[in-house]
Coordinates of C-alpha atoms in Angstrom, one line a residue:
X1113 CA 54.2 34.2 72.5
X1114 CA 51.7 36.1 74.1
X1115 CA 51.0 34.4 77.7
X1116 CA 47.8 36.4 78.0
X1117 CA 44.9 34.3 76.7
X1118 CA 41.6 34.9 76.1
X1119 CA 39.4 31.7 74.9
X1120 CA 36.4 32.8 73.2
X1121 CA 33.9 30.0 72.0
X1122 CA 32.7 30.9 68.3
X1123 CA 28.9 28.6 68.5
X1124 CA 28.0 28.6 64.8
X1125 CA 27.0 26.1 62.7
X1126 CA 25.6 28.5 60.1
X1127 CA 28.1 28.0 57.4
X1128 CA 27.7 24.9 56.6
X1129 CA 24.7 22.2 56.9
X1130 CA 25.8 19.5 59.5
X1131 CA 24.4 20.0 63.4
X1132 CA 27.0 20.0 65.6
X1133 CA 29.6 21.8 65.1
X1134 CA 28.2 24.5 66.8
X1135 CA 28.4 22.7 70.3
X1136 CA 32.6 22.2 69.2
X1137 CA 33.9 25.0 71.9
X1138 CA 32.1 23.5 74.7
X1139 CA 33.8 20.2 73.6
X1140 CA 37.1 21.1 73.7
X1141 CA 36.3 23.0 76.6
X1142 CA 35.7 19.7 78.2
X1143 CA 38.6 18.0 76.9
X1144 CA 40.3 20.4 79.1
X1145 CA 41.9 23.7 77.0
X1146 CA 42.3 25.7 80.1
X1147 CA 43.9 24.1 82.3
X1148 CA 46.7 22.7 79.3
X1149 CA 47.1 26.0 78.6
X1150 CA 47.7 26.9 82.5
X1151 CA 50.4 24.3 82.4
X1152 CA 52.2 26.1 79.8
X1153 CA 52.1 29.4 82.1
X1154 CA 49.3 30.8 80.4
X1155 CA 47.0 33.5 82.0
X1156 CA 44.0 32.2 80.9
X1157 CA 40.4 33.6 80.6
X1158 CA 37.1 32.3 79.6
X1159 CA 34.9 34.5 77.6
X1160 CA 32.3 32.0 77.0
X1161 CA 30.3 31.4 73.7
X1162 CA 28.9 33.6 70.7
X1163 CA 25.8 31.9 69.4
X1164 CA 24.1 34.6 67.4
X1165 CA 20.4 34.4 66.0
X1166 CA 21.0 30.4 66.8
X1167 CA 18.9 31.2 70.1
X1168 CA 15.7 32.7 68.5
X1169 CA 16.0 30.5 65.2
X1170 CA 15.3 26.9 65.1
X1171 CA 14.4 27.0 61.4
X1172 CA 18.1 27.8 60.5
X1173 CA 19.0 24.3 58.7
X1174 CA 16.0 24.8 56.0
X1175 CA 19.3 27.2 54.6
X1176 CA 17.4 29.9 53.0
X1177 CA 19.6 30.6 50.1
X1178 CA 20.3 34.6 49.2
X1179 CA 22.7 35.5 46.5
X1180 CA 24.3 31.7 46.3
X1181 CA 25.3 31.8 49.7
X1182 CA 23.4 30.0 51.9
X1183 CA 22.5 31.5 56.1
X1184 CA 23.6 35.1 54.3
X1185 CA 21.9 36.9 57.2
X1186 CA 23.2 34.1 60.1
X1187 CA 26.9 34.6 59.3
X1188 CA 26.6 38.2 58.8
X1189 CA 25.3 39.0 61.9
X1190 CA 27.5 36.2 63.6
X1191 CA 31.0 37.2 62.0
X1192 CA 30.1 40.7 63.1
X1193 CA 29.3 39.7 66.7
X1194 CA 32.5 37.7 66.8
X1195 CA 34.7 40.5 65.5
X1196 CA 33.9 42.9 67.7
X1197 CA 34.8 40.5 70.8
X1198 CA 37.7 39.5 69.4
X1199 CA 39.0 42.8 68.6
X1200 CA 38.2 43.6 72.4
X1201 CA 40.5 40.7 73.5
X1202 CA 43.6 42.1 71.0
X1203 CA 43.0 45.8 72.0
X1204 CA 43.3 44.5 75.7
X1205 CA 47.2 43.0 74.5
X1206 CA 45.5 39.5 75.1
X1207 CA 45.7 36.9 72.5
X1208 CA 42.4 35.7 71.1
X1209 CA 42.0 32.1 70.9
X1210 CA 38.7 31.2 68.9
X1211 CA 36.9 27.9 69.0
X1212 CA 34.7 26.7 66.6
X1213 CA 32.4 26.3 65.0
X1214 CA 32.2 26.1 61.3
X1215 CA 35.1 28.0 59.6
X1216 CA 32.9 30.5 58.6
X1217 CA 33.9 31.9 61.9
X1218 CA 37.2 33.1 60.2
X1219 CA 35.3 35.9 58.3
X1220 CA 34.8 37.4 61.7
X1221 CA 38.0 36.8 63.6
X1222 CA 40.1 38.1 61.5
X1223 CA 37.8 41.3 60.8
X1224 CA 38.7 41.7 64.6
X1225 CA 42.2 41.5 64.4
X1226 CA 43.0 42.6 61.0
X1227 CA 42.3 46.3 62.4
X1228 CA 45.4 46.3 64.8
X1229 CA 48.4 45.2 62.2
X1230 CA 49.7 46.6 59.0
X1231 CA 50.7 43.4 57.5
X1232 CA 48.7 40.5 58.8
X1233 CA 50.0 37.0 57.9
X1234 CA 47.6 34.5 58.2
X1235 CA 48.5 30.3 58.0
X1236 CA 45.8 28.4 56.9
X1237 CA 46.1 24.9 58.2
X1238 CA 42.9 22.8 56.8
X1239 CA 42.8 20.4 54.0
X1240 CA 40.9 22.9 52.3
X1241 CA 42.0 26.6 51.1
X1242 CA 38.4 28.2 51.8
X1243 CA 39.1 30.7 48.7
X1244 CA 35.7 30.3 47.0
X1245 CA 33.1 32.8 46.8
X1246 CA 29.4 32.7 45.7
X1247 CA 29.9 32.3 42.1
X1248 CA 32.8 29.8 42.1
X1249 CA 31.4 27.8 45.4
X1250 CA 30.1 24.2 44.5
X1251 CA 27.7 24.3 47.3
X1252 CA 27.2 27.7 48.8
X1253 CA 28.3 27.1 51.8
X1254 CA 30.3 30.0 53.6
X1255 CA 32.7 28.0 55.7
X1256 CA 34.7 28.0 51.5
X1257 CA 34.8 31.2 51.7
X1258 CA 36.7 32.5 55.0
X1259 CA 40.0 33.1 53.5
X1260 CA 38.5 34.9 50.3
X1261 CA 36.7 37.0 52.1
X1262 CA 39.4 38.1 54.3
X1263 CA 41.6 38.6 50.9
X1264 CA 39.1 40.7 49.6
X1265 CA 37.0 38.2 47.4
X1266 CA 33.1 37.8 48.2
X1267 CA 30.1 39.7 49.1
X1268 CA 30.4 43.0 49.8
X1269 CA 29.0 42.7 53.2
X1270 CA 31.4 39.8 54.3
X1271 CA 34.2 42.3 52.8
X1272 CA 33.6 45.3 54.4
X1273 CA 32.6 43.7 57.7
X1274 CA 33.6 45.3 60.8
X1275 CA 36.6 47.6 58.8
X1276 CA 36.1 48.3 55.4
X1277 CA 38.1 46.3 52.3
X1278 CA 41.2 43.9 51.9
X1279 CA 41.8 42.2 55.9
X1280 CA 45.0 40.3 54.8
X1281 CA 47.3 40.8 51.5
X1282 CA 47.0 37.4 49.7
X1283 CA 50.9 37.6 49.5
X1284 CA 50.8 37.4 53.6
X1285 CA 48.8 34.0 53.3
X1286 CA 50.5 30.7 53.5
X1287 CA 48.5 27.3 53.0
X1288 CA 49.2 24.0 54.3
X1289 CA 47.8 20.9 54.1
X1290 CA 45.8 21.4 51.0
X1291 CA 44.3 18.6 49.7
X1292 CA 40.8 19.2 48.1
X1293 CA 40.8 22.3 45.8
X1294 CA 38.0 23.5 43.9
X1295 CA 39.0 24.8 40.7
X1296 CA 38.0 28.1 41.2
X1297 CA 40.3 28.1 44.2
X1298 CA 43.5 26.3 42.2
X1299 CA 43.2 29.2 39.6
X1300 CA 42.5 31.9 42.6
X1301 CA 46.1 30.4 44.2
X1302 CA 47.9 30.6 41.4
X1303 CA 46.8 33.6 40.2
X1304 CA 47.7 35.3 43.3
X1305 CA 50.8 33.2 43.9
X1306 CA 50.2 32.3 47.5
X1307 CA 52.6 30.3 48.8
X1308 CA 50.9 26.4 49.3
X1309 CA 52.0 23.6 50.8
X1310 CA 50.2 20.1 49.8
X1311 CA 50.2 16.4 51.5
X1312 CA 52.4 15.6 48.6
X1313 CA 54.7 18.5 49.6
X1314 CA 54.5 17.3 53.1
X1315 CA 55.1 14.2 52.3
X1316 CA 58.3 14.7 50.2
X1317 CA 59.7 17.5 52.3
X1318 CA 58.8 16.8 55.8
X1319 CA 57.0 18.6 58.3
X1320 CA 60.0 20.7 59.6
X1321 CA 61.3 21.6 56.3
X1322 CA 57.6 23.3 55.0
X1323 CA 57.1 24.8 58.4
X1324 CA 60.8 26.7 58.5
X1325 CA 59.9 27.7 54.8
X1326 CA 56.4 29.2 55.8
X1327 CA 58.1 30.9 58.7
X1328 CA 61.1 32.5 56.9
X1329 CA 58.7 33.2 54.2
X1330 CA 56.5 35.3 56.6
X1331 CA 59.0 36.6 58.8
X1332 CA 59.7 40.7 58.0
X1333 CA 57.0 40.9 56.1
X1334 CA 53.9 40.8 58.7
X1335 CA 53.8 42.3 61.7
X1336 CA 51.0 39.6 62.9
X1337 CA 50.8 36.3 62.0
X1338 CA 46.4 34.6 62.6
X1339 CA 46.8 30.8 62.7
X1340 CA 43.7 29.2 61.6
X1341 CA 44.0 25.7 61.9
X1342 CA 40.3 23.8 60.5
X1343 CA 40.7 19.7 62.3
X1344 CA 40.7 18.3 59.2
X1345 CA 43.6 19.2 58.0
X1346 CA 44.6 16.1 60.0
X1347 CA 43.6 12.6 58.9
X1348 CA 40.2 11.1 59.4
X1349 CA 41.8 8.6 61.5
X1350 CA 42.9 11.0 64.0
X1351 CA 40.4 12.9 63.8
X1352 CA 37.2 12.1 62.9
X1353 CA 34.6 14.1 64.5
X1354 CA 34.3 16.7 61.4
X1355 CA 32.3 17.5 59.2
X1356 CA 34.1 17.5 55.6
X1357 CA 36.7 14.9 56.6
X1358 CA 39.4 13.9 53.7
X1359 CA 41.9 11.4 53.4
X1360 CA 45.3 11.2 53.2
X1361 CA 45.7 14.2 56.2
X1362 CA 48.8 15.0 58.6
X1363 CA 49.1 13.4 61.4
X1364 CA 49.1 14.1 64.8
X1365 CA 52.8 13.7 65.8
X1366 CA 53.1 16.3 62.4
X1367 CA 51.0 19.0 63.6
X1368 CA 52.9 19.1 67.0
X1369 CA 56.0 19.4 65.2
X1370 CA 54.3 22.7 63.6
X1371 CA 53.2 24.0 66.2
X1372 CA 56.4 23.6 68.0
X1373 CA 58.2 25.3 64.8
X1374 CA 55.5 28.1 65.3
X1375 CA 55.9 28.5 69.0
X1376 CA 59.4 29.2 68.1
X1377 CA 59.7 31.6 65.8
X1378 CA 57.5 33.7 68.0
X1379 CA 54.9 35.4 65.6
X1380 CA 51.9 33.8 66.3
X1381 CA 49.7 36.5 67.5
X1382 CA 45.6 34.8 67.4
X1383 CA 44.4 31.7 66.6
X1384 CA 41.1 30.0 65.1
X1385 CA 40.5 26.6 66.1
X1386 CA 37.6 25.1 63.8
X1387 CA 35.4 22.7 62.6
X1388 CA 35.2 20.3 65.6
X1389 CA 31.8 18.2 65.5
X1390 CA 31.1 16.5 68.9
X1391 CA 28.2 14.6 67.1
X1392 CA 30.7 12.9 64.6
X1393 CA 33.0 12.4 67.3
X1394 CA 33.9 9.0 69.1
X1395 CA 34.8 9.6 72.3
X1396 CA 35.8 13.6 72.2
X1397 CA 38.7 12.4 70.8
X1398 CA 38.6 15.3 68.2
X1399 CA 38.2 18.0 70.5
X1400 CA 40.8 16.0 72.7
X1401 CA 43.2 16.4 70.0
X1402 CA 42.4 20.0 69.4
X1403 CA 43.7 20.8 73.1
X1404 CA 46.9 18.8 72.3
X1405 CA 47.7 21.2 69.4
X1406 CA 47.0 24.1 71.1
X1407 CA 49.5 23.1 74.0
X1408 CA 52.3 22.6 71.7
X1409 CA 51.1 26.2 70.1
X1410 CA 51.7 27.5 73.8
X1411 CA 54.7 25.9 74.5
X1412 CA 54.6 21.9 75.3
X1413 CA 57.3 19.5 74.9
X1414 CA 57.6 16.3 75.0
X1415 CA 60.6 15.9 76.5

């Protein structure tokens, strides 16, 4: 793993309607991120927060709507903002660790890094896949459509943002967690034949197992692997300050054990961490757990 971090606070809550989520970074900020990941022997630096038009527009929750996708403008501007910081940190040799935020945010990190690999992988740990686009999304929200997007699927602004065309191969995508599909998405997986990885999956095989399959799946065939981990991919109960929270998620002591499994194998190279809401939160215990699974990205044990 790359010991050089750069944490760099995505402030958008433009992709999806709940307040909030844009105040996430500063959250796990306080739940103490750097100074885990100092522990671990990081080189750690702050790059504080993107917040886009956020500042100048009070009026962005009456959602203006624009070609089914709702905040077209906000996320543009946003995910190109983002990109081009983040592709600052990776031309630098730093790894860019991005904390949301709606996962929206996606759409611009990995326009930042995609530019610097041949064959980005990305794992997409969330309890949704975030493979809709305007025509198959039930809500218009653009925090279901990251992982199109970045697949080539969506808007041709959102496609072309920051590098022109496809960011990541959908063959290079693993899911995990999945658990709430739209059927636009179910078709779009199976379609493509990206490798996915439910509860039930989970459940039946064990954490390990699914992680060491992802892993050898992805490993000679990418030559940089974007973790994007959404919070509720994990259950409710462990954390519930989120805004599309779902049943039935992995738990804690799981998502250590894949991150452990990903520390190990070395090919983690950038990671989003999204979808932290400190105003559905009880206690910052979200954003508390969002700093545990980062350590155990970086290197914690617990023994």
């Amino acid at each position: 793993m790359n010991h050089k971090v750069d944490i760099i606070g995505a402030s958008t809550c433009f992709g999806q309607p709940k307040l909030g989520v844009d105040f996430g970074p500063d959250a796990i900020r306080y739940a103490g991120l750097a100074k885990a990941l100092e522990i671990q022997g990081m080189n750690v630096e702050d790059k504080g927060n993107i917040t886009g038009q956020y500042k100048v527009d009070p009026t962005l929750h009456s959602a203006k709507e624009e070609m089914g996708l709702l905040n077209f403008e906000q996320v543009k501007d946003f995910s190109t903002e983002l990109a081009e910081e983040v592709e600052s940190s990776v031309k630098l040799g730093r790894f860019p660790l991005i904390l949301g935020g709606d996962h929206s945010l996606s759409i611009g990190s990995i326009a930042g890094i995609s530019p610097h690999y041949e064959n980005l992988g990305v794992i997409w740990y969330d309890a949704h896949g975030d493979l809709n686009d305007s025509e198959t999304s039930p809500s218009g929200n653009i925090h279901g459509m990251p992982l199109a997007v970045a697949c080539g699927v969506g808007h041709e602004s959102f496609v072309n943002l920051h590098q022109p065309g496809v960011k990541v191969k959908p063959e290079n995508v693993v899911l995990i967690g999945m658990r709430d599909l739209d059927v636009g998405e179910r078709e779009y997986i199976k379609e493509n034949d990206i490798l996915t990885f439910t509860v039930t999956d989970i459940r039946e095989k064990g954490m390990a197992s699914v992680m060491d399959e992802a892993i050898a799946y992805l490993k000679g065939k990418v030559d940089g692997l974007h973790l994007s981990l959404d919070v509720d991919g994990l259950d409710p109960t462990e954390t519930p300050g989120t805004g599309t929270p779902v049943d039935g998620g992995m738990s804690l002591s799981e998502t250590q054990l894949a991150m452990r499994r990903l520390n190990e194998s070395d090919l983690v190279t950038s990671m989003d961490l999204v979808e932290v809401n400190p105003l559905l939160d009880e206690k910052n215990m979200t954003a508390e757990k969002a700093v545990e699974i980062a350590s155990f990205l970086f290197g914690k044990k617990q023994l």
